[in-house]
Amino acid sequence: MAAALGLFLAARLLGFAALAAAARATGRGPLGLLGLSWDSLWYLGIAAHGYVPTPHLRPGVYSDLAFFPLYPALVRAVYAVTPLGGGAAGLLVSWTAAAVAACGIYAVGARLHGRAVAVALVLLWGLLPHSVVLSMAYTEPVLTAFAAWSLYAVLTGRWLWAGALAALAGLSRPNGLAVAAAVLATAAYEMWRCLRERRRVSHRLWTGALLAPAGWAAYVLWVGQRTGDLLGGYFQVQRLWGSRFDLGAGALTFVRHLLLQGDRLVFPMAMVIVAAAVVLFALLIADRAPLPLLVHSGVLMLIVLGGSGYFESKPRFLLPAFPLLLPLARALVRTARARPRHATVVVGALAGLSFGYGAYLVVLAHMPL
């Protein structure tokens, strides 16, 4: 785990160095860009002032209720115990969560395929084209940390831990529901096996399954109660942000626009990354990955493919779907053992793409991540 964490930190530090060079070339500070960009400002506002009352939801009004509460709560806790403020507190939370997530990803990989694959899995996650988000004051590192350790708990039969961590993942982001789905699906399968084999179902299994969706459901219902529409209020907030689940109709319309008219680099790159994720999910299925990893990644894929709005953010939404990288990690380890130089070239190329594209996204793209 120390080797995996060291490689991950080295990758992110080199990525930060590339971003810092690009930022200085444009006369801006790298820490400000990482800590005070786009959604970060909304989260920091909630951390400092709480949710702003929005008595009337209407088109053109963006409500901070679209943002789940765990990350702002963690930032507020940092405010309380350190002299840090603003973006610095957000970055501390995100960087710490990214390291915890890397350790959890290593634990899952080592459990399934051994230490070498686990190290490669963490390295690949840290070198994704959009992994710069892991260095920003965003919520993906927090969600991935809870997701990775919840999935590890499921794989090792620790159901109470799995349910509790899934509940916290559900308080992190809307797509944190994928973690709860993985826990529930695996728990249902285990209950079916127990019934078939006439074994007693452990209370830990029941409790973990009930805990898993509690965080996500609690926040959605709280927003519904606050907006006067218990079941539909949160989804109305999201629709006013331009985000909705329409079975992919909006995404297909946008892909058609890209193919016929072209656009800035971010949009075609997002389309390529999502397409690659679909292929990797097929490979994960072909490898007969464990059920919780398939459900977790599958639900995240469904949300990305079926959701409309903010097409450029779809790669970011896939960051918690680290199991998709397992086939690549296994292939990289096989290549490293047979042809070490080839593996070095591959890793170097991925690093160049990650660092260059990450700097472009944050410094030059001027659009929401």
PDB file of C-alpha atoms in Angstrom, residues 179-316:
ATOM      1  CA  VAL A 179     -22.446   2.523  -3.666  1.00  0.00           C
ATOM      2  CA  ALA A 180     -25.718   1.787  -1.911  1.00  0.00           C
ATOM      3  CA  ALA A 181     -26.928  -0.091  -4.996  1.00  0.00           C
ATOM      4  CA  ALA A 182     -23.807  -2.267  -4.899  1.00  0.00           C
ATOM      5  CA  VAL A 183     -24.300  -3.075  -1.215  1.00  0.00           C
ATOM      6  CA  LEU A 184     -28.025  -3.774  -1.645  1.00  0.00           C
ATOM      7  CA  ALA A 185     -27.559  -5.982  -4.710  1.00  0.00           C
ATOM      8  CA  THR A 186     -24.837  -8.035  -3.056  1.00  0.00           C
ATOM      9  CA  ALA A 187     -26.795  -8.295   0.192  1.00  0.00           C
ATOM     10  CA  ALA A 188     -29.861  -9.493  -1.729  1.00  0.00           C
ATOM     11  CA  TYR A 189     -27.754 -12.137  -3.444  1.00  0.00           C
ATOM     12  CA  GLU A 190     -26.301 -13.274  -0.116  1.00  0.00           C
ATOM     13  CA  MET A 191     -29.786 -13.465   1.423  1.00  0.00           C
ATOM     14  CA  TRP A 192     -30.960 -15.571  -1.505  1.00  0.00           C
ATOM     15  CA  ARG A 193     -28.029 -17.927  -1.004  1.00  0.00           C
ATOM     16  CA  CYS A 194     -28.804 -18.201   2.693  1.00  0.00           C
ATOM     17  CA  LEU A 195     -32.437 -19.038   1.974  1.00  0.00           C
ATOM     18  CA  ARG A 196     -31.494 -21.555  -0.687  1.00  0.00           C
ATOM     19  CA  GLU A 197     -29.010 -23.254   1.626  1.00  0.00           C
ATOM     20  CA  ARG A 198     -31.374 -22.891   4.606  1.00  0.00           C
ATOM     21  CA  ARG A 199     -28.898 -20.842   6.596  1.00  0.00           C
ATOM     22  CA  ARG A 200     -29.739 -18.052   9.010  1.00  0.00           C
ATOM     23  CA  VAL A 201     -29.413 -14.520   7.617  1.00  0.00           C
ATOM     24  CA  SER A 202     -27.088 -12.501   9.844  1.00  0.00           C
ATOM     25  CA  HIS A 203     -28.514  -9.349  11.437  1.00  0.00           C
ATOM     26  CA  ARG A 204     -25.368  -7.558  10.267  1.00  0.00           C
ATOM     27  CA  LEU A 205     -26.361  -8.299   6.686  1.00  0.00           C
ATOM     28  CA  TRP A 206     -29.860  -6.880   7.192  1.00  0.00           C
ATOM     29  CA  THR A 207     -28.566  -3.829   9.061  1.00  0.00           C
ATOM     30  CA  GLY A 208     -25.865  -3.069   6.499  1.00  0.00           C
ATOM     31  CA  ALA A 209     -28.371  -3.317   3.651  1.00  0.00           C
ATOM     32  CA  LEU A 210     -30.775  -0.944   5.411  1.00  0.00           C
ATOM     33  CA  LEU A 211     -28.019   1.551   6.225  1.00  0.00           C
ATOM     34  CA  ALA A 212     -26.601   1.687   2.697  1.00  0.00           C
ATOM     35  CA  PRO A 213     -29.195   3.991   1.037  1.00  0.00           C
ATOM     36  CA  ALA A 214     -29.963   5.971   4.202  1.00  0.00           C
ATOM     37  CA  GLY A 215     -27.637   8.915   3.536  1.00  0.00           C
ATOM     38  CA  TRP A 216     -28.766   9.536  -0.037  1.00  0.00           C
ATOM     39  CA  ALA A 217     -32.449   9.081   0.799  1.00  0.00           C
ATOM     40  CA  ALA A 218     -32.235  11.311   3.875  1.00  0.00           C
ATOM     41  CA  TYR A 219     -30.817  14.257   1.949  1.00  0.00           C
ATOM     42  CA  VAL A 220     -33.231  13.893  -0.974  1.00  0.00           C
ATOM     43  CA  LEU A 221     -36.188  13.815   1.429  1.00  0.00           C
ATOM     44  CA  TRP A 222     -34.804  16.744   3.434  1.00  0.00           C
ATOM     45  CA  VAL A 223     -34.579  18.863   0.276  1.00  0.00           C
ATOM     46  CA  GLY A 224     -38.095  17.739  -0.649  1.00  0.00           C
ATOM     47  CA  GLN A 225     -39.421  18.794   2.751  1.00  0.00           C
ATOM     48  CA  ARG A 226     -37.621  22.117   2.503  1.00  0.00           C
ATOM     49  CA  THR A 227     -38.990  22.878  -0.969  1.00  0.00           C
ATOM     50  CA  GLY A 228     -42.522  21.689  -0.216  1.00  0.00           C
ATOM     51  CA  ASP A 229     -42.429  18.651  -2.512  1.00  0.00           C
ATOM     52  CA  LEU A 230     -41.250  15.707  -0.403  1.00  0.00           C
ATOM     53  CA  LEU A 231     -40.532  13.229  -3.190  1.00  0.00           C
ATOM     54  CA  GLY A 232     -39.912  15.536  -6.132  1.00  0.00           C
ATOM     55  CA  GLY A 233     -38.290  18.644  -4.651  1.00  0.00           C
ATOM     56  CA  TYR A 234     -34.665  17.564  -5.060  1.00  0.00           C
ATOM     57  CA  PHE A 235     -35.211  16.455  -8.650  1.00  0.00           C
ATOM     58  CA  GLN A 236     -36.856  19.805  -9.413  1.00  0.00           C
ATOM     59  CA  VAL A 237     -33.743  21.539  -8.056  1.00  0.00           C
ATOM     60  CA  GLN A 238     -31.612  19.426 -10.376  1.00  0.00           C
ATOM     61  CA  ARG A 239     -33.831  20.150 -13.379  1.00  0.00           C
ATOM     62  CA  LEU A 240     -33.371  23.873 -12.795  1.00  0.00           C
ATOM     63  CA  TRP A 241     -29.620  23.248 -13.017  1.00  0.00           C
ATOM     64  CA  GLY A 242     -30.198  21.556 -16.368  1.00  0.00           C
ATOM     65  CA  SER A 243     -29.575  18.046 -14.991  1.00  0.00           C
ATOM     66  CA  ARG A 244     -32.133  15.309 -15.374  1.00  0.00           C
ATOM     67  CA  PHE A 245     -32.317  11.602 -16.145  1.00  0.00           C
ATOM     68  CA  ASP A 246     -33.870  11.169 -19.590  1.00  0.00           C
ATOM     69  CA  LEU A 247     -32.543   7.741 -20.636  1.00  0.00           C
ATOM     70  CA  GLY A 248     -29.750   9.358 -22.643  1.00  0.00           C
ATOM     71  CA  ALA A 249     -31.842  11.531 -24.985  1.00  0.00           C
ATOM     72  CA  GLY A 250     -30.011  14.730 -24.029  1.00  0.00           C
ATOM     73  CA  ALA A 251     -26.599  13.070 -24.245  1.00  0.00           C
ATOM     74  CA  LEU A 252     -27.350  11.638 -27.700  1.00  0.00           C
ATOM     75  CA  THR A 253     -28.465  15.071 -28.904  1.00  0.00           C
ATOM     76  CA  PHE A 254     -25.204  16.568 -27.699  1.00  0.00           C
ATOM     77  CA  VAL A 255     -23.121  13.792 -29.296  1.00  0.00           C
ATOM     78  CA  ARG A 256     -24.935  14.484 -32.572  1.00  0.00           C
ATOM     79  CA  HIS A 257     -23.982  18.162 -32.215  1.00  0.00           C
ATOM     80  CA  LEU A 258     -20.323  17.215 -31.676  1.00  0.00           C
ATOM     81  CA  LEU A 259     -20.208  14.859 -34.631  1.00  0.00           C
ATOM     82  CA  LEU A 260     -21.922  17.208 -37.059  1.00  0.00           C
ATOM     83  CA  GLN A 261     -20.594  20.599 -35.959  1.00  0.00           C
ATOM     84  CA  GLY A 262     -17.526  20.066 -33.791  1.00  0.00           C
ATOM     85  CA  ASP A 263     -16.723  22.008 -30.641  1.00  0.00           C
ATOM     86  CA  ARG A 264     -13.963  22.805 -28.221  1.00  0.00           C
ATOM     87  CA  LEU A 265     -11.532  20.102 -27.112  1.00  0.00           C
ATOM     88  CA  VAL A 266     -13.286  19.379 -23.809  1.00  0.00           C
ATOM     89  CA  PHE A 267     -16.469  18.054 -25.400  1.00  0.00           C
ATOM     90  CA  PRO A 268     -14.920  15.582 -27.872  1.00  0.00           C
ATOM     91  CA  MET A 269     -12.519  14.454 -25.151  1.00  0.00           C
ATOM     92  CA  ALA A 270     -15.439  13.824 -22.797  1.00  0.00           C
ATOM     93  CA  MET A 271     -17.150  11.770 -25.490  1.00  0.00           C
ATOM     94  CA  VAL A 272     -14.016   9.649 -26.020  1.00  0.00           C
ATOM     95  CA  ILE A 273     -13.581   9.059 -22.275  1.00  0.00           C
ATOM     96  CA  VAL A 274     -17.202   7.988 -21.830  1.00  0.00           C
ATOM     97  CA  ALA A 275     -16.940   5.676 -24.859  1.00  0.00           C
ATOM     98  CA  ALA A 276     -13.766   4.148 -23.409  1.00  0.00           C
ATOM     99  CA  ALA A 277     -15.587   3.630 -20.102  1.00  0.00           C
ATOM    100  CA  VAL A 278     -18.304   1.654 -21.911  1.00  0.00           C
ATOM    101  CA  VAL A 279     -15.643  -0.642 -23.410  1.00  0.00           C
ATOM    102  CA  LEU A 280     -13.945  -1.052 -20.038  1.00  0.00           C
ATOM    103  CA  PHE A 281     -17.255  -1.959 -18.422  1.00  0.00           C
ATOM    104  CA  ALA A 282     -17.759  -4.651 -21.052  1.00  0.00           C
ATOM    105  CA  LEU A 283     -14.268  -5.983 -20.260  1.00  0.00           C
ATOM    106  CA  LEU A 284     -15.088  -5.926 -16.546  1.00  0.00           C
ATOM    107  CA  ILE A 285     -18.158  -8.055 -17.227  1.00  0.00           C
ATOM    108  CA  ALA A 286     -16.107 -10.404 -19.429  1.00  0.00           C
ATOM    109  CA  ASP A 287     -13.601 -10.795 -16.584  1.00  0.00           C
ATOM    110  CA  ARG A 288     -16.475 -11.864 -14.308  1.00  0.00           C
ATOM    111  CA  ALA A 289     -15.686  -9.239 -11.704  1.00  0.00           C
ATOM    112  CA  PRO A 290     -17.443  -9.569  -8.331  1.00  0.00           C
ATOM    113  CA  LEU A 291     -21.063  -8.459  -8.199  1.00  0.00           C
ATOM    114  CA  PRO A 292     -20.557  -5.329  -6.020  1.00  0.00           C
ATOM    115  CA  LEU A 293     -17.946  -3.935  -8.416  1.00  0.00           C
ATOM    116  CA  LEU A 294     -20.174  -4.597 -11.423  1.00  0.00           C
ATOM    117  CA  VAL A 295     -23.220  -2.982  -9.822  1.00  0.00           C
ATOM    118  CA  HIS A 296     -21.276   0.037  -8.528  1.00  0.00           C
ATOM    119  CA  SER A 297     -19.654   0.706 -11.900  1.00  0.00           C
ATOM    120  CA  GLY A 298     -22.829  -0.153 -13.800  1.00  0.00           C
ATOM    121  CA  VAL A 299     -24.981   2.309 -11.876  1.00  0.00           C
ATOM    122  CA  LEU A 300     -22.383   5.053 -12.336  1.00  0.00           C
ATOM    123  CA  MET A 301     -22.303   4.268 -16.054  1.00  0.00           C
ATOM    124  CA  LEU A 302     -26.114   4.356 -16.186  1.00  0.00           C
ATOM    125  CA  ILE A 303     -26.177   7.772 -14.503  1.00  0.00           C
ATOM    126  CA  VAL A 304     -23.560   9.145 -16.904  1.00  0.00           C
ATOM    127  CA  LEU A 305     -25.129   7.687 -20.057  1.00  0.00           C
ATOM    128  CA  GLY A 306     -28.721   8.370 -19.035  1.00  0.00           C
ATOM    129  CA  GLY A 307     -28.267  11.861 -17.600  1.00  0.00           C
ATOM    130  CA  SER A 308     -28.436  15.070 -19.586  1.00  0.00           C
ATOM    131  CA  GLY A 309     -26.802  18.402 -18.944  1.00  0.00           C
ATOM    132  CA  TYR A 310     -23.142  19.307 -18.328  1.00  0.00           C
ATOM    133  CA  PHE A 311     -21.734  16.892 -20.904  1.00  0.00           C
ATOM    134  CA  GLU A 312     -18.224  18.125 -20.151  1.00  0.00           C
ATOM    135  CA  SER A 313     -18.581  16.876 -16.544  1.00  0.00           C
ATOM    136  CA  LYS A 314     -19.338  13.248 -17.435  1.00  0.00           C
ATOM    137  CA  PRO A 315     -15.677  12.092 -17.131  1.00  0.00           C
ATOM    138  CA  ARG A 316     -15.586  13.591 -13.631  1.00  0.00           C
TER     139      ARG A 316
END
